Amino acid sequence: MTLIRTFDAEVPALVLRLDRNPFHHGTLGAVRSLGRAGVEVHAVVEAADSPVVRSRFLRGAHLVPPGPLGARQFTELLLRVSDRIGTTAVLIAMDDASAIHVAAHGALLKDRYLLPNQPVGLPGLLADKAELAAVCARAGIGHPPSVVPRSADEAAEAAGALGLPLVAKWSRPWLLSPVSGLRSTTLVRSTAAARALYARAECAGSRLLLQRYVPDAPRTDWFFHGYFSDTQAATGDTGAPEGPRCLVGGSGLKELSWPARTGLTAKGRWQPNEEVEEAARRLVQQVGYRGILDLDFRRDEGTGSYQLLDVNPRPGAQFRLFTDVDGLDVVRAQYLDLTGQRVPHSVGRPGRVFVAENYALLSAAMSLGVRNRPGEVQRMRATGPGAGFRQNPGTALGVTDERPRGDRTTAGAEEPRQAGAAGAVGRKRAVVERGGVGGRDWEVAWFAGDDPRPFLAMLRAWFGRGAVKAGRRLRPPPLLPYRTRRPAPRPREPDHVPPLP
């Protein structure tokens, strides 16, 4: 029997992303999620040829202006987009910089956009890697020992005290310039490397954080996604306690990542974990956060505890993993809540799988390459940093049913809508159905039968960028001008010249 829920889609939505990464599949997921529900969706994107622009569910694309985006430029951008939309819209921030700017300038935007009731500096506090240790300590949540060095010498001392290898993070990675060549997270293997990174702090725009490395192994990387709101306003439960409560969300297991061991989720599985979920609830109660939250944990096999590594005050790119049997996810929950609609009780789908095709292929290929090196598997098993390669690469991309014992429920995926956002103009109410696409319980990030063009655009951009990189590597070094070439060395004369006969 098909379940039907009425979804009031009258208010348009703006999906905001300031990050200039064209392969951010979470933005596409948000556009499709709201567009399939009949919402008129707009998006702020990095370029006119961004793959998300090709989505049939996107009503309007608005470009991020070139160059650094300060407070004035940010508010001008959103006010200009609001004028183009023509009415109040729900705003969904998809990256840290967007969430931080929205909270900081909420007073100027509240008449144009529907926003979570968020303390001004809270998203910035949570996203700052250097501040997270103190937040975790107050909430009673595990966090790896960390040091913020004040000099190159302190960086070297911290490397010795924390142990090598260690993890280096820039405390505010959203400030990194694309031309700096710096990564937000780096695995440091020497004191010299720690010194060298500290020397780049001015270029990075934020403080360097050195953190004890928690070895990875199978089933050690976990994440949590949830939407938090004041219970009475969102559910109508007048007897519930005050404060934000998780209305939609869950915990998941990261099975593939890119870059390996330190990157985003290339393949994830919805896996209930009470310790992870309880830690998320404690964090929110401690700081009073309202909105969508994405947390990354790693289980310390030595102690059995879960260490909170990162907090992202916005949807994670794989948020569609946590889509319930009625198609409800954190983005739809925020839309319902901010438009004054009741967020229905979420019925979970443990065992559901989400795969980001492009990154999963890279991660699986690296796993296969490592396993094929002579002696590499034994070395990886003997050391912490490579333990994540012990998975079977032949099944790394599989989306077969691997639910825990005792959980064999199967829920159909959401049935694609046949009308795009353009067909929803003027429609006051849309119906969201729980159907089934072949009864599948998995989802891929890019390909969709009802919206194939973003997948094709991603492939063109992905392989185009790969071809450029390959061409740079294969291109022979340029010849020096003739006048600057060094003369050919003369043949060396022997030390002993035999006498002539």
Coordinates of C-alpha atoms in Angstrom, one line a residue:
M1 CA 0.0 0.0 0.0
T2 CA 1.3 3.4 -1.0
L3 CA 1.6 6.0 1.7
I4 CA 0.6 9.6 0.8
R5 CA 1.5 12.7 2.6
T6 CA 0.3 16.3 1.8
F7 CA 3.2 18.7 1.4
D8 CA 2.5 22.4 1.1
A9 CA 5.0 23.6 -1.5
E10 CA 3.8 27.2 -1.9
V11 CA 6.9 28.9 -0.5
P12 CA 10.0 28.8 -2.8
A13 CA 13.4 27.8 -1.5
L14 CA 17.0 29.0 -2.1
V15 CA 19.8 26.4 -1.9
L16 CA 22.9 28.4 -1.0
R17 CA 26.5 27.3 -1.5
L18 CA 29.5 29.6 -1.6
D19 CA 32.1 26.8 -2.0
R20 CA 33.3 26.8 -5.6
N21 CA 33.4 23.0 -5.9
P22 CA 31.4 21.9 -8.9
F23 CA 31.2 18.3 -7.7
H24 CA 29.3 19.0 -4.5
H25 CA 26.6 16.4 -4.8
G26 CA 24.8 17.6 -1.7
T27 CA 23.6 20.7 -3.5
L28 CA 22.1 18.6 -6.2
G29 CA 20.4 16.4 -3.6
A30 CA 18.8 19.4 -1.9
V31 CA 17.5 20.7 -5.3
R32 CA 16.0 17.3 -6.2
S33 CA 14.5 16.7 -2.8
L34 CA 12.6 19.9 -2.7
G35 CA 11.9 20.0 -6.4
R36 CA 10.3 16.6 -6.4
A37 CA 8.0 17.8 -3.7
G38 CA 6.8 20.6 -6.0
V39 CA 8.8 23.4 -4.4
E40 CA 10.1 26.2 -6.7
V41 CA 13.9 25.8 -6.1
H42 CA 16.6 28.4 -6.7
A43 CA 20.3 27.9 -6.1
V44 CA 23.4 30.0 -5.7
V45 CA 26.1 28.2 -7.6
E46 CA 29.8 28.8 -8.5
A47 CA 29.4 28.8 -12.3
A48 CA 26.9 28.8 -15.1
D49 CA 28.1 25.4 -16.3
S50 CA 27.8 23.8 -12.9
P51 CA 26.2 20.3 -13.1
V52 CA 23.4 21.3 -10.7
V53 CA 22.3 23.9 -13.2
R54 CA 21.2 21.1 -15.5
S55 CA 18.7 19.7 -13.1
R56 CA 15.1 19.9 -14.3
F57 CA 14.0 20.6 -10.7
L58 CA 16.0 23.9 -10.6
R59 CA 13.9 27.0 -11.4
G60 CA 16.7 29.6 -11.2
A61 CA 20.5 29.6 -10.9
H62 CA 22.3 32.6 -9.4
L63 CA 26.1 33.0 -9.6
V64 CA 28.5 33.7 -6.8
P65 CA 30.4 36.9 -7.7
P66 CA 34.1 36.4 -8.4
G67 CA 36.7 37.1 -5.8
P68 CA 36.6 37.0 -2.0
L69 CA 33.1 37.4 -0.5
G70 CA 33.0 39.8 2.5
A71 CA 30.0 40.6 4.7
R72 CA 28.7 43.4 2.5
Q73 CA 29.1 41.4 -0.7
F74 CA 27.3 38.5 0.9
T75 CA 24.3 40.5 2.0
E76 CA 24.1 42.3 -1.3
L77 CA 24.1 38.9 -3.1
L78 CA 21.3 37.5 -1.1
L79 CA 19.2 40.6 -1.3
R80 CA 19.7 40.7 -5.0
V81 CA 18.6 37.0 -5.3
S82 CA 15.6 37.7 -3.1
D83 CA 14.5 40.5 -5.5
R84 CA 14.7 38.0 -8.4
I85 CA 12.7 35.4 -6.6
G86 CA 10.1 38.0 -5.8
T87 CA 8.8 36.6 -2.4
T88 CA 10.0 35.2 0.9
A89 CA 11.9 32.0 0.5
V90 CA 13.2 29.2 2.7
L91 CA 17.0 29.4 2.8
I92 CA 19.1 26.1 3.0
A93 CA 22.8 26.7 3.6
M94 CA 24.9 23.9 2.1
D95 CA 28.4 24.8 3.2
D96 CA 30.1 26.1 6.4
A97 CA 30.8 29.6 5.0
S98 CA 27.1 30.0 4.0
A99 CA 25.8 28.8 7.3
I100 CA 28.2 31.1 9.2
H101 CA 27.3 34.2 7.1
V102 CA 23.6 33.5 7.3
A103 CA 23.7 33.3 11.1
A104 CA 25.9 36.4 11.3
H105 CA 23.6 38.5 9.1
G106 CA 20.2 37.0 10.0
A107 CA 18.9 40.3 11.2
L108 CA 19.3 41.8 7.7
L109 CA 17.9 38.7 6.0
K110 CA 14.9 37.7 8.2
D111 CA 12.5 39.8 6.2
R112 CA 13.5 38.1 3.0
Y113 CA 14.2 34.5 4.0
L114 CA 12.9 31.9 6.5
L115 CA 15.8 30.9 8.7
P116 CA 16.4 28.8 11.8
N117 CA 16.3 30.7 15.1
Q118 CA 20.1 30.5 15.5
P119 CA 22.5 32.3 17.8
V120 CA 24.6 34.7 15.7
G121 CA 28.1 33.1 16.3
L122 CA 27.1 29.5 17.0
P123 CA 27.7 28.0 13.5
G124 CA 31.1 29.6 13.4
L125 CA 32.0 28.3 16.9
L126 CA 31.0 24.7 16.0
A127 CA 32.8 24.7 12.6
D128 CA 36.0 26.1 14.0
K129 CA 38.3 23.1 14.6
A130 CA 40.3 24.9 17.2
E131 CA 37.2 25.6 19.3
L132 CA 35.7 22.1 19.1
A133 CA 37.8 20.6 21.9
A134 CA 36.4 23.1 24.5
V135 CA 32.8 22.5 23.2
C136 CA 33.3 18.7 23.5
A137 CA 34.7 19.0 27.0
R138 CA 31.6 21.0 28.2
A139 CA 29.2 18.5 26.6
G140 CA 31.1 15.4 27.9
I141 CA 31.9 14.1 24.4
G142 CA 35.1 12.4 23.4
H143 CA 37.6 14.4 21.3
P144 CA 41.2 13.5 20.3
P145 CA 43.9 15.4 22.2
S146 CA 44.8 18.6 20.3
V147 CA 47.3 21.4 20.3
V148 CA 47.1 24.8 18.7
P149 CA 50.8 25.8 18.3
R150 CA 51.9 29.4 18.5
S151 CA 55.3 28.9 16.8
A152 CA 57.1 26.5 14.6
D153 CA 59.0 25.2 17.6
E154 CA 55.7 24.5 19.4
A155 CA 54.4 22.7 16.3
A156 CA 57.5 20.4 16.4
E157 CA 57.1 19.8 20.1
A158 CA 53.4 19.0 19.7
A159 CA 54.3 16.5 17.0
G160 CA 56.6 14.7 19.4
A161 CA 54.1 14.8 22.3
L162 CA 51.0 13.7 20.3
G163 CA 52.9 11.1 18.4
L164 CA 53.5 10.5 14.7
P165 CA 51.6 10.3 12.4
L166 CA 49.2 13.1 13.5
V167 CA 46.4 15.0 11.9
A168 CA 46.9 18.7 11.0
K169 CA 43.8 20.8 10.3
W170 CA 43.3 24.4 9.5
S171 CA 40.8 25.7 12.1
R172 CA 38.7 27.6 9.6
P173 CA 39.0 25.6 6.3
W174 CA 36.4 27.7 4.5
L175 CA 39.0 30.6 4.5
L176 CA 41.5 28.5 2.4
S177 CA 42.2 30.0 -1.0
P178 CA 42.1 27.6 -3.9
V179 CA 45.4 28.9 -5.1
S180 CA 47.1 28.2 -1.8
G181 CA 47.5 24.5 -2.5
L182 CA 46.7 23.7 1.1
R183 CA 44.3 20.9 2.1
S184 CA 41.9 21.4 5.0
T185 CA 43.2 18.1 6.6
T186 CA 46.6 16.6 6.3
L187 CA 48.3 13.5 7.7
V188 CA 51.7 14.7 9.1
R189 CA 54.5 12.1 9.4
S190 CA 57.4 14.2 10.6
T191 CA 58.3 17.2 12.8
A192 CA 59.7 18.9 9.8
A193 CA 56.3 18.6 8.1
A194 CA 54.6 20.1 11.1
R195 CA 57.0 23.1 11.0
A196 CA 56.5 23.6 7.3
L197 CA 52.7 23.6 7.8
Y198 CA 52.9 26.2 10.6
A199 CA 54.9 28.4 8.3
R200 CA 51.9 28.5 5.9
A201 CA 49.4 29.7 8.6
E202 CA 49.3 33.3 7.3
C203 CA 48.5 31.9 3.8
A204 CA 45.8 29.6 5.2
G205 CA 44.0 32.5 7.0
S206 CA 43.4 30.6 10.2
R207 CA 45.2 28.7 13.0
L208 CA 46.8 25.4 12.6
L209 CA 45.5 22.6 14.8
L210 CA 47.5 19.4 15.5
Q211 CA 45.5 16.4 16.6
R212 CA 46.4 12.9 17.8
Y213 CA 45.7 10.5 15.0
V214 CA 43.0 7.9 15.9
P215 CA 43.8 4.8 13.8
D216 CA 41.2 3.8 11.3
A217 CA 39.9 0.3 10.8
P218 CA 36.8 -1.3 9.5
R219 CA 33.6 0.1 11.1
T220 CA 35.4 2.9 12.9
D221 CA 34.2 5.9 10.8
W222 CA 30.7 7.1 11.7
F223 CA 28.6 10.1 11.0
F224 CA 25.3 11.7 12.2
H225 CA 22.8 13.9 10.3
G226 CA 19.8 15.5 12.0
Y227 CA 17.4 18.4 11.9
F228 CA 16.9 20.0 15.3
S229 CA 14.1 22.4 16.3
D230 CA 12.0 23.5 19.2
T231 CA 9.7 20.6 19.8
Q232 CA 6.5 22.4 20.5
A233 CA 6.7 24.6 17.4
A234 CA 7.6 21.7 15.1
T235 CA 5.5 18.8 16.3
G236 CA 2.7 20.5 18.3
D237 CA 3.6 18.4 21.4
T238 CA 2.9 20.8 24.2
G239 CA 4.0 18.4 26.9
A240 CA 7.5 18.0 25.6
P241 CA 10.4 19.7 27.3
E242 CA 11.8 23.0 26.1
G243 CA 14.8 23.1 23.8
P244 CA 15.8 21.8 20.4
R245 CA 15.1 18.1 19.7
C246 CA 16.0 15.9 16.7
L247 CA 13.0 15.6 14.5
V248 CA 14.6 13.7 11.6
G249 CA 18.0 12.1 11.4
G250 CA 20.2 9.1 12.2
S251 CA 23.7 7.6 12.4
G252 CA 25.6 6.0 9.5
L253 CA 28.7 4.0 8.8
K254 CA 31.3 5.3 6.4
E255 CA 32.4 2.4 4.2
L256 CA 34.3 4.3 1.6
S257 CA 35.8 7.8 1.7
W258 CA 37.8 10.1 -0.6
P259 CA 40.5 11.0 0.1
A260 CA 41.0 7.7 1.8
R261 CA 40.6 7.7 5.6
T262 CA 40.3 11.5 5.9
G263 CA 37.7 12.6 3.3
L264 CA 34.1 12.8 2.5
T265 CA 31.7 9.8 2.4
A266 CA 31.9 8.0 -0.9
K267 CA 29.8 5.1 0.3
G268 CA 27.7 5.2 3.5
R269 CA 25.2 3.0 5.2
W270 CA 22.4 3.9 7.6
Q271 CA 23.4 2.1 10.7
P272 CA 21.8 2.8 14.1
N273 CA 24.3 3.6 16.8
E274 CA 23.0 4.7 20.1
E275 CA 26.3 6.1 21.4
V276 CA 26.8 8.3 18.3
E277 CA 23.1 9.5 18.4
E278 CA 23.3 10.2 22.1
A279 CA 26.5 12.2 21.7
A280 CA 24.8 14.3 19.0
R281 CA 21.8 15.0 21.3
R282 CA 24.1 16.0 24.1
L283 CA 26.0 18.4 21.9
V284 CA 22.9 20.1 20.7
Q285 CA 21.4 20.5 24.2
Q286 CA 24.7 22.0 25.4
V287 CA 25.0 24.7 22.8
G288 CA 21.3 25.1 21.8
Y289 CA 21.7 24.5 18.1
R290 CA 18.7 24.7 15.8
G291 CA 18.9 23.6 12.2
I292 CA 20.6 20.9 10.2
L293 CA 23.7 19.3 11.7
D294 CA 26.4 16.9 10.3
L295 CA 28.8 15.3 12.7
D296 CA 31.8 13.0 12.0
F297 CA 33.0 10.5 14.6
R298 CA 35.8 7.9 14.7
R299 CA 35.8 5.0 17.1
D300 CA 39.0 4.6 19.1
E301 CA 39.6 0.8 19.1
G302 CA 42.0 1.2 22.0
T303 CA 39.4 2.7 24.4
G304 CA 36.2 1.8 22.6
S305 CA 35.1 5.4 22.8
Y306 CA 33.7 7.5 19.9
Q307 CA 35.7 10.7 19.2
L308 CA 34.0 13.6 17.6
L309 CA 36.3 14.9 14.8
D310 CA 34.2 17.5 13.0
V311 CA 31.0 19.5 13.3
N312 CA 29.4 20.9 10.2
P313 CA 26.4 23.3 10.9
R314 CA 24.7 22.4 7.6
P315 CA 23.7 19.3 5.6
G316 CA 26.4 16.8 4.8
A317 CA 26.8 15.9 1.1
Q318 CA 25.3 12.5 1.8
F319 CA 22.3 13.7 3.7
R320 CA 19.9 11.8 1.3
L321 CA 21.1 8.6 2.9
F322 CA 18.7 9.4 5.8
T323 CA 15.5 9.5 3.7
D324 CA 12.6 7.8 5.5
V325 CA 9.9 5.6 4.0
D326 CA 7.9 8.7 3.1
G327 CA 10.7 10.5 1.4
L328 CA 11.3 12.8 4.4
D329 CA 14.9 14.0 4.9
V330 CA 16.6 16.8 6.8
V331 CA 16.2 19.3 4.1
R332 CA 12.5 18.7 3.7
A333 CA 12.1 18.7 7.5
Q334 CA 13.7 22.2 7.7
Y335 CA 11.4 23.4 4.9
L336 CA 8.3 22.0 6.6
D337 CA 9.3 23.5 10.0
L338 CA 10.2 26.9 8.7
T339 CA 7.0 27.2 6.7
G340 CA 4.9 26.4 9.8
Q341 CA 4.0 22.9 8.8
R342 CA 4.1 19.9 11.2
V343 CA 7.1 17.6 10.7
P344 CA 5.7 14.1 10.7
H345 CA 7.2 11.3 12.7
S346 CA 10.1 9.8 10.7
V347 CA 10.1 6.1 10.0
G348 CA 13.7 5.0 9.5
R349 CA 15.3 2.7 6.9
P350 CA 18.4 1.1 8.5
G351 CA 20.6 -0.6 6.0
R352 CA 19.9 2.0 3.3
V353 CA 23.0 2.8 1.2
F354 CA 24.2 6.0 -0.4
V355 CA 27.0 6.1 -3.0
A356 CA 28.7 9.1 -4.6
E357 CA 29.6 7.4 -7.9
N358 CA 32.7 9.5 -8.8
Y359 CA 34.4 9.4 -5.4
A360 CA 33.4 5.8 -4.7
L361 CA 35.2 4.7 -7.9
L362 CA 38.3 6.5 -6.9
S363 CA 38.3 5.1 -3.4
A364 CA 37.6 1.5 -4.6
A365 CA 40.3 1.8 -7.2
M366 CA 42.8 2.9 -4.6
S367 CA 41.8 0.1 -2.3
L368 CA 42.3 -2.4 -5.2
G369 CA 45.7 -0.9 -6.1
V370 CA 47.0 -1.1 -2.5
R371 CA 45.8 -4.7 -2.2
N372 CA 47.7 -5.7 -5.4
R373 CA 51.0 -4.4 -4.2
P374 CA 53.3 -7.2 -3.0
G375 CA 53.4 -7.2 0.8
E376 CA 51.2 -4.1 1.1
V377 CA 48.2 -5.8 2.7
Q378 CA 50.4 -7.3 5.5
R379 CA 52.0 -3.9 6.1
M380 CA 48.7 -2.1 6.2
R381 CA 47.2 -4.6 8.7
A382 CA 50.2 -4.1 10.9
T383 CA 49.8 -0.3 11.1
G384 CA 46.9 1.9 12.0
P385 CA 46.9 4.4 9.1
G386 CA 46.2 1.7 6.5
A387 CA 43.7 -0.4 8.3
G388 CA 40.9 1.0 6.3
F389 CA 42.1 -0.8 3.2
R390 CA 41.2 -4.2 4.6
Q391 CA 37.8 -4.1 3.0
N392 CA 37.1 -6.2 0.0
P393 CA 37.4 -4.0 -3.1
G394 CA 35.3 -6.4 -5.1
T395 CA 32.3 -5.5 -3.0
A396 CA 33.3 -1.9 -2.2
L397 CA 30.7 -0.4 -4.5
G398 CA 28.0 -3.1 -3.8
V399 CA 24.6 -2.0 -2.7
T400 CA 23.4 -5.4 -1.7
D401 CA 21.3 -5.8 1.4
E402 CA 23.8 -6.1 4.3
R403 CA 21.5 -5.1 7.2
P404 CA 22.3 -6.3 10.7
R405 CA 20.8 -9.5 11.8
G406 CA 17.3 -9.1 13.0
D407 CA 16.7 -6.1 10.7
R408 CA 15.3 -7.4 7.4
T409 CA 12.6 -4.8 6.8
T410 CA 12.5 -3.4 3.3
A411 CA 11.2 0.0 2.3
G412 CA 10.7 1.2 -1.2
A413 CA 12.5 4.3 -2.3
E414 CA 10.7 7.5 -3.2
E415 CA 8.9 7.4 -6.5
P416 CA 10.2 10.1 -8.9
R417 CA 7.8 12.9 -9.7
Q418 CA 6.9 13.3 -13.3
A419 CA 6.6 17.1 -13.2
G420 CA 9.6 19.4 -12.5
A421 CA 9.6 22.6 -10.6
A422 CA 8.3 24.5 -13.6
G423 CA 5.1 22.5 -13.4
A424 CA 4.7 23.4 -9.8
V425 CA 4.3 27.1 -10.4
G426 CA 1.0 28.2 -9.0
R427 CA 0.4 24.8 -7.3
K428 CA -0.3 25.3 -3.7
R429 CA -0.1 21.7 -2.5
A430 CA 1.9 18.8 -3.8
V431 CA 1.6 15.1 -3.0
V432 CA 4.7 13.2 -2.0
E433 CA 4.4 9.4 -2.4
R434 CA 6.3 6.5 -1.1
G435 CA 6.6 4.3 -4.1
G436 CA 9.4 2.1 -5.1
V437 CA 12.0 2.2 -7.8
G438 CA 12.3 -1.5 -8.2
G439 CA 11.9 -1.7 -4.4
R440 CA 15.5 -0.5 -4.0
D441 CA 16.8 0.7 -0.7
W442 CA 19.8 2.7 -1.9
E443 CA 20.5 5.9 -3.7
V444 CA 23.3 7.3 -5.8
A445 CA 24.4 10.9 -5.7
W446 CA 24.4 11.9 -9.4
F447 CA 22.4 9.6 -11.6
A448 CA 18.6 9.7 -11.5
G449 CA 16.2 8.4 -14.2
D450 CA 13.9 11.4 -13.8
D451 CA 16.8 13.9 -13.9
P452 CA 19.8 12.5 -15.9
R453 CA 21.3 15.7 -17.2
P454 CA 23.3 16.6 -14.1
F455 CA 25.0 13.2 -14.2
L456 CA 26.0 13.7 -17.8
A457 CA 27.3 17.2 -17.0
M458 CA 29.3 15.8 -14.0
L459 CA 30.9 13.2 -16.2
R460 CA 32.0 15.8 -18.8
A461 CA 33.5 18.0 -16.1
W462 CA 35.0 15.2 -14.2
F463 CA 36.8 13.5 -17.1
G464 CA 37.6 16.9 -18.6
R465 CA 39.4 17.9 -15.5
G466 CA 41.1 14.5 -15.4
A467 CA 42.3 14.9 -19.0
V468 CA 43.8 18.3 -18.2
K469 CA 45.7 16.9 -15.2
A470 CA 46.9 13.9 -17.2
G471 CA 48.0 16.2 -20.0
R472 CA 50.1 18.3 -17.5
R473 CA 51.8 15.2 -16.2
L474 CA 52.5 13.7 -19.6
R475 CA 53.7 17.0 -21.2
P476 CA 57.5 17.0 -21.6
P477 CA 59.3 19.8 -19.8
P478 CA 60.0 22.9 -22.0
L479 CA 63.4 23.1 -23.6
L480 CA 65.6 25.9 -22.3
P481 CA 66.7 28.6 -24.8
Y482 CA 69.9 27.8 -26.6
R483 CA 71.9 30.5 -25.0
T484 CA 71.1 29.3 -21.5
R485 CA 71.9 25.6 -22.1
R486 CA 74.9 24.3 -20.3
P487 CA 77.7 23.1 -22.6
A488 CA 78.1 19.4 -22.9
P489 CA 80.7 18.1 -20.5
R490 CA 84.1 17.2 -22.0
P491 CA 85.3 13.6 -21.9
R492 CA 87.3 13.1 -18.8
E493 CA 91.0 12.5 -19.5
P494 CA 92.6 9.5 -18.0
D495 CA 94.8 9.9 -15.0
H496 CA 97.6 8.1 -16.7
V497 CA 98.5 8.6 -20.3
P498 CA 100.4 5.6 -21.7
P499 CA 103.6 6.5 -23.6
L500 CA 103.6 6.5 -27.4
P501 CA 105.1 3.4 -28.9

